[in-house]
Amino acid sequence: MNGGLLVAGTTSDAGKSVVTAGICRWLVRQGVKVAPFKAQNMSLNSFVTREGAEIGRAQAMQAQACRVEPTALMNPVLLKPGGEQSSQVVLLGKPVGEMSARGYHGGRQRRLLGTVLECLAELRGTYDAVICEGAGSPAEINLRRTDIVNMGIARGAGLPVLVVGDIDRGGVFASFFGTVALLAPEDQALVAGFLVNKFRGDVSLLKPGLDMLHGLTGRRTYGVLPYRHGLGIDEEDGMAVSLRGAVRESRVTAPVGADVLRVAVCAVPLMSNFTDVDALAAEPGVVVRFVDRPEELADADLAVVPGTRGTVRALAWLRERGLADALTRRAAEGRPVLGVCGGFQLLGEHIEDDVESRAGHVAGLGVLPVRVRFAREKTLTRPVGEALGERVEGYEIHHGVAEVTGGEPFLDGCRVGQTWGTHWHGSLESDGFRRAFLREVAAAAGRRFVPAPDTSFAALREEQLDRLGDLIEQHADTDALWRLIESGAPQGLPFIPPGAPA
């Protein structure tokens, strides 16, 4: 078997990432050797593979759904926004420079089509099936000429396309029809049908609309997935939460001890790898929220300054908002503060940045004895170490090189009192270390909080992935889906006018 499928969407955040992961988990449970693929990803949530390549976290999560080790082949192009108009381009896991949106779409992107098709071909030569994820919408007619992630990759590799629509947003029938009708005839021939996501209510009430959609387009609906809370794992395009909303859609379970523990995450600009706090939110009795005002730090037991693609910009934002003063007061009072990656850097004494912001010398918050110099070479590693008597694994993604001049060692960073700083992302996913860290935080905060003794973040992640697989198995026509993956789009699919403009 050498099967494949492209999961496209009517919009960004239609559910492509989780549907792709669900199909992958369903297939692997059927004994299929499967891999994920996304030709081009735009995300500040990234991961480091074992060979030291940077890819989107969504593809790392999908690889876990496939029960395989993630590699750079699964996400050959990663764009990391650095502002409204430019992004860092990461090719096959390594940064190759900054580029404006106009410059990238003006020619560079199209030249990468051969590279991404080669990566896909290599995966298809190794696995029984490759489930590909698109980006945004395939009907972005202004970008079709240079597209390498939606119909460009589908045409280049002859992949059938399944279009996912989020019915919870409304307008899903118009979105399905309009998506097909704005594609060129050659592209339309690959669009096999639709998958409805996030449906609430009685499916029988939806059936007349699905029948009419079939009559209008000649394309069937392969399933209606019900709305489920807590499935937004490792998103790529941004936070699926309001600024002051709890992390994801997690619901805080009762604490083991007498008190809950409240965690406030500073929602800094260009926030990267905010998934670091997911492991905290998974702990019974831990309430994690994103904040942007100093008063919201006042009653927090732990303040977290997360990673960012713009350390100097985030530092200025903290000062403008009054959050910088609130953080320095917390540190002086011995109230817990954790800085991760860019958050660690800005807690230091000063930053020398001629690479990311080109701002030169900038004074940090001065609560940790650290001096940071930005190097052109990016650090991409998977460190393993020990802290608080527990084994810790993590990953590093940064240009800033930290010179630690004092404090206690802490995961290649340092600790002063109750202020902690490290470049390690993902450290809180190490269960023993997370529990030890939360015990320290609770003691410093005077909370009678007790970490649950048996919370396994890895097991919770597996449960989530199995739930995604269950959704596909129980609510999609898996026989038809299997034929689509194995044999491609049905022949003779009708053309829906007007098609793509000339």
Short mmCIF file of C-alpha atoms in Angstrom, two decimals:
data_model
loop_
_atom_site.label_atom_id
_atom_site.label_comp_id
_atom_site.label_asym_id
_atom_site.label_seq_id
_atom_site.Cartn_x
_atom_site.Cartn_y
_atom_site.Cartn_z
CA MET A 1 0.00 0.00 0.00
CA ASN A 2 1.19 3.53 -0.79
CA GLY A 3 -1.80 5.56 0.33
CA GLY A 4 -2.20 9.23 1.04
CA LEU A 5 -4.69 11.94 1.89
CA LEU A 6 -4.67 15.72 2.25
CA VAL A 7 -6.83 17.11 5.05
CA ALA A 8 -7.73 20.66 4.00
CA GLY A 9 -10.04 23.12 5.72
CA THR A 10 -12.56 25.81 4.89
CA THR A 11 -10.68 28.19 7.23
CA SER A 12 -7.78 28.32 9.63
CA ASP A 13 -8.61 26.54 12.90
CA ALA A 14 -11.31 24.42 11.25
CA GLY A 15 -9.81 21.39 12.99
CA LYS A 16 -7.31 20.15 10.40
CA SER A 17 -4.58 19.37 12.95
CA VAL A 18 -6.75 17.32 15.27
CA VAL A 19 -8.61 15.56 12.43
CA THR A 20 -5.26 14.61 10.88
CA ALA A 21 -4.09 13.30 14.25
CA GLY A 22 -7.35 11.39 14.69
CA ILE A 23 -7.07 9.73 11.28
CA CYS A 24 -3.44 8.85 12.06
CA ARG A 25 -4.36 7.26 15.39
CA TRP A 26 -7.29 5.36 13.84
CA LEU A 27 -5.02 3.99 11.10
CA VAL A 28 -2.22 2.93 13.41
CA ARG A 29 -4.74 1.05 15.54
CA GLN A 30 -5.67 -0.87 12.37
CA GLY A 31 -2.05 -1.95 11.98
CA VAL A 32 -1.20 0.60 9.27
CA LYS A 33 2.29 2.09 9.28
CA VAL A 34 1.42 5.78 8.93
CA ALA A 35 3.18 9.15 9.09
CA PRO A 36 1.96 12.78 9.20
CA PHE A 37 3.08 15.51 6.82
CA LYS A 38 2.64 19.26 6.51
CA ALA A 39 4.58 20.88 3.70
CA GLN A 40 4.54 24.35 5.21
CA ASN A 41 3.57 25.39 8.70
CA MET A 42 3.29 28.88 10.18
CA SER A 43 3.65 28.63 13.93
CA LEU A 44 5.52 29.87 16.98
CA ASN A 45 4.88 26.53 18.67
CA SER A 46 7.75 24.32 17.56
CA PHE A 47 9.61 21.20 18.66
CA VAL A 48 13.10 19.77 18.27
CA THR A 49 13.49 16.28 16.80
CA ARG A 50 16.16 13.86 17.97
CA GLU A 51 18.38 14.80 15.03
CA GLY A 52 18.20 18.47 16.09
CA ALA A 53 15.66 19.72 13.54
CA GLU A 54 12.96 22.28 14.34
CA ILE A 55 9.41 21.41 13.23
CA GLY A 56 5.91 22.48 14.19
CA ARG A 57 4.58 21.03 17.45
CA ALA A 58 1.40 19.98 15.66
CA GLN A 59 3.42 17.60 13.47
CA ALA A 60 5.28 16.28 16.52
CA MET A 61 1.90 15.60 18.13
CA GLN A 62 0.66 13.88 14.95
CA ALA A 63 3.80 11.74 14.88
CA GLN A 64 2.95 10.67 18.42
CA ALA A 65 -0.54 9.79 17.18
CA CYS A 66 1.22 7.58 14.60
CA ARG A 67 3.51 6.16 17.32
CA VAL A 68 6.60 7.14 15.33
CA GLU A 69 9.51 9.46 16.01
CA PRO A 70 9.03 12.93 14.42
CA THR A 71 11.53 14.01 11.74
CA ALA A 72 12.17 17.08 9.62
CA LEU A 73 10.60 15.29 6.62
CA MET A 74 7.21 15.64 8.30
CA ASN A 75 7.35 19.46 8.23
CA PRO A 76 9.99 20.59 5.72
CA VAL A 77 9.06 24.30 5.83
CA LEU A 78 8.30 26.15 9.06
CA LEU A 79 7.58 29.88 9.12
CA LYS A 80 8.04 31.60 12.49
CA PRO A 81 6.43 35.07 12.48
CA GLY A 82 8.56 37.89 13.84
CA GLY A 83 5.98 40.62 13.25
CA GLU A 84 3.12 41.52 10.95
CA GLN A 85 5.21 41.44 7.76
CA SER A 86 8.09 38.97 8.19
CA SER A 87 8.93 35.47 9.35
CA GLN A 88 11.97 33.34 9.97
CA VAL A 89 12.09 30.58 7.37
CA VAL A 90 13.11 27.17 8.74
CA LEU A 91 13.94 24.70 5.97
CA LEU A 92 14.37 21.01 6.78
CA GLY A 93 14.70 21.89 10.44
CA LYS A 94 17.28 24.69 10.17
CA PRO A 95 16.76 28.47 9.92
CA VAL A 96 17.78 29.92 6.57
CA GLY A 97 16.89 33.58 7.12
CA GLU A 98 14.19 36.20 7.63
CA MET A 99 11.83 37.01 4.78
CA SER A 100 8.91 39.35 4.19
CA ALA A 101 5.56 37.89 3.24
CA ARG A 102 5.82 39.60 -0.14
CA GLY A 103 9.29 38.21 -0.77
CA TYR A 104 8.30 34.70 0.28
CA HIS A 105 5.10 34.49 -1.76
CA GLY A 106 6.74 36.43 -4.58
CA GLY A 107 8.91 33.52 -5.64
CA ARG A 108 10.75 31.74 -2.83
CA GLN A 109 7.76 29.63 -1.83
CA ARG A 110 7.18 28.21 -5.31
CA ARG A 111 10.84 27.18 -5.58
CA LEU A 112 10.35 25.03 -2.49
CA LEU A 113 7.68 22.86 -4.13
CA GLY A 114 10.30 20.38 -5.39
CA THR A 115 11.79 20.09 -1.91
CA VAL A 116 8.49 19.39 -0.17
CA LEU A 117 7.43 16.89 -2.83
CA GLU A 118 10.74 15.05 -2.38
CA CYS A 119 10.14 14.89 1.39
CA LEU A 120 6.62 13.59 0.86
CA ALA A 121 7.86 10.99 -1.64
CA GLU A 122 10.47 9.78 0.82
CA LEU A 123 7.83 9.35 3.52
CA ARG A 124 5.50 7.56 1.11
CA GLY A 125 8.34 5.20 0.21
CA THR A 126 8.75 4.32 3.90
CA TYR A 127 5.18 4.22 5.22
CA ASP A 128 1.98 2.51 4.13
CA ALA A 129 0.10 5.81 4.27
CA VAL A 130 0.91 9.49 4.75
CA ILE A 131 -1.81 11.79 6.09
CA CYS A 132 -1.08 15.37 5.04
CA GLU A 133 -2.43 18.53 6.60
CA GLY A 134 -3.16 21.65 4.60
CA ALA A 135 -3.00 25.25 5.83
CA GLY A 136 -5.68 27.92 5.95
CA SER A 137 -8.00 27.30 3.02
CA PRO A 138 -7.23 25.75 -0.39
CA ALA A 139 -9.45 28.45 -1.94
CA GLU A 140 -7.08 31.35 -1.17
CA ILE A 141 -7.07 32.33 -4.83
CA ASN A 142 -4.57 35.13 -4.31
CA LEU A 143 -1.94 32.59 -3.23
CA ARG A 144 -2.75 29.61 -5.49
CA ARG A 145 0.02 30.31 -7.99
CA THR A 146 2.72 29.78 -5.36
CA ASP A 147 0.88 27.28 -3.15
CA ILE A 148 2.93 24.37 -1.84
CA VAL A 149 0.78 23.25 1.09
CA ASN A 150 -2.79 22.80 -0.18
CA MET A 151 -3.73 22.07 -3.81
CA GLY A 152 -0.14 22.57 -4.93
CA ILE A 153 0.97 19.54 -2.95
CA ALA A 154 -2.24 17.62 -3.77
CA ARG A 155 -1.70 18.16 -7.51
CA GLY A 156 2.02 17.46 -7.30
CA ALA A 157 1.53 14.17 -5.47
CA GLY A 158 -1.89 13.14 -6.78
CA LEU A 159 -3.49 13.21 -3.32
CA PRO A 160 -7.24 13.03 -2.69
CA VAL A 161 -8.49 15.95 -0.59
CA LEU A 162 -10.91 15.90 2.33
CA VAL A 163 -12.22 19.37 3.29
CA VAL A 164 -12.96 19.93 7.00
CA GLY A 165 -15.47 22.57 8.09
CA ASP A 166 -16.18 23.87 11.60
CA ILE A 167 -19.98 23.91 11.86
CA ASP A 168 -19.81 25.53 15.29
CA ARG A 169 -18.77 28.77 13.53
CA GLY A 170 -21.78 28.68 11.22
CA GLY A 171 -21.97 28.86 7.43
CA VAL A 172 -20.44 25.45 6.88
CA PHE A 173 -22.53 24.55 3.79
CA ALA A 174 -21.65 27.79 2.04
CA SER A 175 -18.02 27.30 3.02
CA PHE A 176 -17.92 23.77 1.60
CA PHE A 177 -19.60 24.78 -1.66
CA GLY A 178 -17.58 27.97 -2.06
CA THR A 179 -14.30 26.19 -1.39
CA VAL A 180 -14.88 23.76 -4.25
CA ALA A 181 -16.37 26.38 -6.60
CA LEU A 182 -13.30 28.61 -6.32
CA LEU A 183 -10.87 25.89 -7.42
CA ALA A 184 -9.60 25.20 -10.92
CA PRO A 185 -11.04 22.10 -12.65
CA GLU A 186 -7.80 20.15 -12.10
CA ASP A 187 -7.92 20.96 -8.38
CA GLN A 188 -11.63 20.21 -8.06
CA ALA A 189 -11.02 16.74 -9.49
CA LEU A 190 -9.01 15.90 -6.36
CA VAL A 191 -11.57 17.17 -3.80
CA ALA A 192 -13.34 13.96 -2.82
CA GLY A 193 -15.68 15.32 -0.18
CA PHE A 194 -16.25 16.87 3.20
CA LEU A 195 -15.99 16.26 6.95
CA VAL A 196 -18.14 18.25 9.36
CA ASN A 197 -16.38 19.14 12.62
CA LYS A 198 -17.71 20.30 16.02
CA PHE A 199 -21.40 19.45 15.50
CA ARG A 200 -23.77 19.87 18.44
CA GLY A 201 -27.21 18.27 18.43
CA ASP A 202 -29.14 15.66 16.47
CA VAL A 203 -27.29 14.54 13.33
CA SER A 204 -30.58 13.59 11.66
CA LEU A 205 -31.43 17.30 11.48
CA LEU A 206 -28.24 17.87 9.51
CA LYS A 207 -28.83 15.10 6.99
CA PRO A 208 -31.09 17.04 4.57
CA GLY A 209 -28.38 19.69 4.23
CA LEU A 210 -25.72 17.05 3.58
CA ASP A 211 -27.92 15.46 0.94
CA MET A 212 -28.43 18.83 -0.76
CA LEU A 213 -24.68 19.51 -0.59
CA HIS A 214 -24.08 16.17 -2.31
CA GLY A 215 -26.59 17.09 -4.99
CA LEU A 216 -24.97 20.47 -5.55
CA THR A 217 -21.36 19.30 -5.63
CA GLY A 218 -21.48 15.59 -6.45
CA ARG A 219 -19.33 15.03 -3.35
CA ARG A 220 -20.23 13.08 -0.24
CA THR A 221 -19.68 13.88 3.42
CA TYR A 222 -17.35 11.36 5.05
CA GLY A 223 -18.46 12.02 8.62
CA VAL A 224 -19.92 14.38 11.21
CA LEU A 225 -17.69 14.74 14.26
CA PRO A 226 -19.42 15.86 17.46
CA TYR A 227 -18.16 18.78 19.54
CA ARG A 228 -15.79 17.58 22.26
CA HIS A 229 -14.10 19.66 24.95
CA GLY A 230 -10.38 19.55 25.61
CA LEU A 231 -9.13 18.28 22.24
CA GLY A 232 -7.20 21.41 21.20
CA ILE A 233 -3.74 19.92 21.76
CA ASP A 234 -0.61 21.57 20.35
CA GLU A 235 -2.29 24.09 18.07
CA GLU A 236 -0.08 25.80 15.57
CA ASP A 237 -1.71 29.02 14.41
CA GLY A 238 -2.39 30.60 17.79
CA MET A 239 -4.07 30.18 21.11
CA ALA A 240 -7.53 28.67 20.94
CA VAL A 241 -8.40 30.58 24.09
CA SER A 242 -9.33 34.14 24.89
CA LEU A 243 -6.54 36.14 26.49
CA ARG A 244 -7.95 35.70 29.95
CA GLY A 245 -9.38 32.25 29.36
CA ALA A 246 -8.15 29.09 31.00
CA VAL A 247 -5.59 27.08 29.06
CA ARG A 248 -7.36 25.30 26.18
CA GLU A 249 -10.77 24.14 27.39
CA SER A 250 -9.38 22.34 30.42
CA ARG A 251 -11.61 22.05 33.44
CA VAL A 252 -9.87 22.15 36.81
CA THR A 253 -10.44 18.97 38.77
CA ALA A 254 -10.57 18.95 42.57
CA PRO A 255 -7.20 19.39 44.28
CA VAL A 256 -5.64 16.59 46.27
CA GLY A 257 -4.79 19.00 49.10
CA ALA A 258 -6.89 21.74 50.68
CA ASP A 259 -5.99 24.52 48.23
CA VAL A 260 -5.81 25.11 44.51
CA LEU A 261 -2.68 26.63 42.97
CA ARG A 262 -3.14 29.65 40.70
CA VAL A 263 -0.75 30.18 37.79
CA ALA A 264 -0.67 33.43 35.76
CA VAL A 265 1.08 33.33 32.37
CA CYS A 266 2.11 36.70 30.95
CA ALA A 267 0.66 36.82 27.43
CA VAL A 268 3.73 38.46 25.86
CA PRO A 269 3.83 39.42 22.16
CA LEU A 270 4.97 36.69 19.74
CA MET A 271 4.51 34.13 22.50
CA SER A 272 6.13 30.84 21.53
CA ASN A 273 5.63 27.35 22.91
CA PHE A 274 2.84 28.35 25.26
CA THR A 275 2.22 24.59 25.28
CA ASP A 276 4.84 24.51 28.08
CA VAL A 277 2.09 25.28 30.60
CA ASP A 278 -0.22 22.50 29.41
CA ALA A 279 1.47 20.12 31.84
CA LEU A 280 0.64 22.48 34.72
CA ALA A 281 -3.00 22.71 33.60
CA ALA A 282 -3.17 18.90 33.57
CA GLU A 283 -2.50 18.76 37.33
CA PRO A 284 -5.62 18.44 39.54
CA GLY A 285 -6.17 21.69 41.41
CA VAL A 286 -3.90 23.86 39.22
CA VAL A 287 -5.64 26.82 37.54
CA VAL A 288 -3.68 28.29 34.60
CA ARG A 289 -4.66 31.59 33.01
CA PHE A 290 -3.12 34.02 30.52
CA VAL A 291 -2.95 37.61 31.77
CA ASP A 292 -1.97 41.05 30.48
CA ARG A 293 -2.42 43.34 33.53
CA PRO A 294 -0.30 43.69 36.69
CA GLU A 295 -3.29 43.31 39.03
CA GLU A 296 -3.87 39.85 37.57
CA LEU A 297 -0.48 38.80 38.93
CA ALA A 298 -1.33 39.97 42.44
CA ASP A 299 -3.15 36.85 43.64
CA ALA A 300 -1.22 34.35 41.50
CA ASP A 301 0.84 31.74 43.32
CA LEU A 302 3.17 31.38 40.33
CA ALA A 303 3.89 33.88 37.56
CA VAL A 304 5.23 32.44 34.30
CA VAL A 305 7.01 34.47 31.64
CA PRO A 306 6.89 32.18 28.58
CA GLY A 307 9.00 31.94 25.46
CA THR A 308 8.75 34.58 22.75
CA ARG A 309 10.10 35.18 19.24
CA GLY A 310 10.68 38.80 20.25
CA THR A 311 12.49 38.99 23.60
CA VAL A 312 13.24 42.71 23.43
CA ARG A 313 9.74 43.49 22.17
CA ALA A 314 8.24 41.41 25.01
CA LEU A 315 10.42 43.26 27.53
CA ALA A 316 9.14 46.62 26.29
CA TRP A 317 5.55 45.32 26.40
CA LEU A 318 5.97 44.18 30.02
CA ARG A 319 7.26 47.62 30.97
CA GLU A 320 4.50 49.47 29.11
CA ARG A 321 1.84 47.39 30.87
CA GLY A 322 3.30 47.64 34.36
CA LEU A 323 3.91 43.91 34.41
CA ALA A 324 7.69 44.38 34.62
CA ASP A 325 7.37 46.21 37.95
CA ALA A 326 4.94 43.56 39.20
CA LEU A 327 7.41 40.79 38.32
CA THR A 328 10.38 42.51 39.97
CA ARG A 329 8.29 43.10 43.12
CA ARG A 330 7.32 39.43 43.18
CA ALA A 331 10.96 38.41 42.88
CA ALA A 332 12.03 40.79 45.68
CA GLU A 333 9.26 39.45 47.92
CA GLY A 334 10.27 35.84 47.31
CA ARG A 335 7.06 34.99 45.43
CA PRO A 336 7.52 32.37 42.69
CA VAL A 337 8.40 33.45 39.14
CA LEU A 338 9.39 31.10 36.30
CA GLY A 339 10.95 32.34 33.07
CA VAL A 340 11.25 29.98 30.10
CA CYS A 341 13.51 30.66 27.10
CA GLY A 342 12.78 34.28 26.08
CA GLY A 343 11.09 34.75 29.45
CA PHE A 344 14.30 33.60 31.13
CA GLN A 345 16.40 35.97 29.02
CA LEU A 346 14.42 39.08 29.87
CA LEU A 347 14.64 38.31 33.61
CA GLY A 348 18.42 38.75 33.33
CA GLU A 349 20.60 41.83 33.75
CA HIS A 350 21.07 42.81 30.14
CA ILE A 351 20.58 41.63 26.56
CA GLU A 352 22.86 42.23 23.60
CA ASP A 353 20.74 41.69 20.51
CA ASP A 354 22.07 42.37 17.02
CA VAL A 355 20.18 39.42 15.54
CA GLU A 356 16.49 39.21 16.49
CA SER A 357 15.49 42.84 17.18
CA ARG A 358 18.82 44.47 16.26
CA ALA A 359 18.27 46.74 19.27
CA GLY A 360 21.82 46.36 20.55
CA HIS A 361 22.25 46.67 24.31
CA VAL A 362 19.00 46.52 26.31
CA ALA A 363 18.65 46.39 30.10
CA GLY A 364 16.75 43.39 31.40
CA LEU A 365 14.60 43.18 34.53
CA GLY A 366 17.69 42.35 36.58
CA VAL A 367 16.19 39.69 38.83
CA LEU A 368 18.54 36.92 37.68
CA PRO A 369 22.36 37.14 37.36
CA VAL A 370 22.35 36.45 33.63
CA ARG A 371 23.76 38.24 30.59
CA VAL A 372 22.37 37.32 27.20
CA ARG A 373 24.00 37.71 23.81
CA PHE A 374 22.12 36.80 20.66
CA ALA A 375 24.03 34.54 18.27
CA ARG A 376 23.21 34.07 14.60
CA GLU A 377 23.40 30.30 15.02
CA LYS A 378 20.24 28.91 16.60
CA THR A 379 20.54 26.41 19.46
CA LEU A 380 18.42 23.32 18.72
CA THR A 381 18.97 20.53 21.26
CA ARG A 382 17.17 17.87 23.31
CA PRO A 383 18.87 18.12 26.74
CA VAL A 384 18.45 15.67 29.61
CA GLY A 385 19.39 16.55 33.17
CA GLU A 386 18.34 16.65 36.81
CA ALA A 387 16.69 19.25 39.00
CA LEU A 388 15.12 19.09 42.46
CA GLY A 389 16.32 15.50 42.66
CA GLU A 390 14.33 14.43 39.60
CA ARG A 391 15.25 13.49 36.03
CA VAL A 392 14.19 16.12 33.48
CA GLU A 393 13.93 16.08 29.68
CA GLY A 394 13.38 19.14 27.52
CA TYR A 395 14.24 20.85 24.26
CA GLU A 396 15.92 24.16 23.43
CA ILE A 397 15.10 26.59 20.58
CA HIS A 398 16.85 29.96 20.91
CA HIS A 399 19.35 32.42 19.48
CA GLY A 400 20.14 33.94 22.88
CA VAL A 401 23.26 32.62 24.64
CA ALA A 402 23.06 33.03 28.41
CA GLU A 403 26.08 33.68 30.60
CA VAL A 404 25.04 32.78 34.15
CA THR A 405 27.17 34.63 36.73
CA GLY A 406 25.52 33.56 39.99
CA GLY A 407 22.56 31.93 41.71
CA GLU A 408 21.93 28.21 42.01
CA PRO A 409 22.15 26.04 38.88
CA PHE A 410 18.76 25.15 37.39
CA LEU A 411 18.39 23.27 34.09
CA ASP A 412 21.35 25.08 32.50
CA GLY A 413 19.86 28.35 33.78
CA CYS A 414 19.73 29.53 37.35
CA ARG A 415 17.59 30.13 40.40
CA VAL A 416 17.68 33.00 42.89
CA GLY A 417 15.28 32.57 45.79
CA GLN A 418 11.94 31.76 44.22
CA THR A 419 12.80 33.12 40.76
CA TRP A 420 13.70 30.41 38.28
CA GLY A 421 14.96 30.68 34.72
CA THR A 422 15.77 28.12 32.02
CA HIS A 423 15.98 27.77 28.25
CA TRP A 424 14.41 24.30 28.46
CA HIS A 425 10.96 23.96 26.93
CA GLY A 426 8.92 20.91 27.89
CA SER A 427 10.61 20.38 31.26
CA LEU A 428 7.27 20.40 33.10
CA GLU A 429 6.18 17.33 31.13
CA SER A 430 8.61 15.33 33.31
CA ASP A 431 6.18 14.17 35.99
CA GLY A 432 8.51 13.81 38.97
CA PHE A 433 10.14 17.19 38.36
CA ARG A 434 6.79 18.92 37.85
CA ARG A 435 5.51 17.60 41.17
CA ALA A 436 8.69 18.63 43.00
CA PHE A 437 8.55 22.10 41.43
CA LEU A 438 4.88 22.57 42.37
CA ARG A 439 5.62 21.53 45.96
CA GLU A 440 8.25 24.28 46.14
CA VAL A 441 5.85 26.81 44.64
CA ALA A 442 3.07 25.85 47.04
CA ALA A 443 5.37 26.12 50.07
CA ALA A 444 6.63 29.56 48.98
CA ALA A 445 3.07 30.72 48.30
CA GLY A 446 1.76 29.38 51.60
CA ARG A 447 -0.77 27.16 49.87
CA ARG A 448 -1.89 23.79 51.18
CA PHE A 449 -1.63 22.39 47.69
CA VAL A 450 -0.52 18.80 47.16
CA PRO A 451 0.41 17.52 43.68
CA ALA A 452 -1.46 14.39 42.66
CA PRO A 453 0.91 11.42 43.04
CA ASP A 454 -0.18 9.65 39.86
CA THR A 455 -0.66 12.30 37.16
CA SER A 456 1.18 11.19 34.03
CA PHE A 457 1.28 13.86 31.33
CA ALA A 458 2.36 11.31 28.72
CA ALA A 459 -0.57 9.05 29.62
CA LEU A 460 -2.99 11.99 29.44
CA ARG A 461 -1.65 12.88 26.00
CA GLU A 462 -2.15 9.28 24.85
CA GLU A 463 -5.72 9.37 26.16
CA GLN A 464 -6.37 12.54 24.17
CA LEU A 465 -4.95 11.00 21.01
CA ASP A 466 -7.06 7.89 21.54
CA ARG A 467 -10.13 10.12 21.91
CA LEU A 468 -9.29 11.64 18.54
CA GLY A 469 -8.98 8.17 17.04
CA ASP A 470 -12.31 7.23 18.60
CA LEU A 471 -14.01 10.23 17.00
CA ILE A 472 -12.90 9.09 13.56
CA GLU A 473 -13.73 5.45 14.20
CA GLN A 474 -17.19 6.17 15.63
CA HIS A 475 -18.37 9.15 13.58
CA ALA A 476 -16.70 8.88 10.16
CA ASP A 477 -17.38 6.39 7.38
CA THR A 478 -14.08 4.61 7.87
CA ASP A 479 -14.64 2.13 5.03
CA ALA A 480 -15.07 5.00 2.58
CA LEU A 481 -12.18 6.87 4.18
CA TRP A 482 -9.95 3.82 3.78
CA ARG A 483 -10.86 3.53 0.07
CA LEU A 484 -10.06 7.20 -0.37
CA ILE A 485 -6.62 6.85 1.23
CA GLU A 486 -5.86 3.66 -0.68
CA SER A 487 -7.27 4.47 -4.13
CA GLY A 488 -7.44 8.26 -4.42
CA ALA A 489 -10.29 10.59 -5.33
CA PRO A 490 -13.29 9.05 -7.13
CA GLN A 491 -13.29 9.40 -10.90
CA GLY A 492 -15.79 11.63 -12.67
CA LEU A 493 -16.35 14.21 -9.92
CA PRO A 494 -18.33 17.10 -11.46
CA PHE A 495 -16.91 20.56 -12.04
CA ILE A 496 -18.62 23.28 -9.99
CA PRO A 497 -18.58 26.69 -11.67
CA PRO A 498 -17.20 29.27 -11.78
CA GLY A 499 -13.84 27.70 -10.82
CA ALA A 500 -10.71 29.68 -10.12
CA PRO A 501 -10.44 33.05 -11.88
CA ALA A 502 -7.99 33.13 -14.76
#
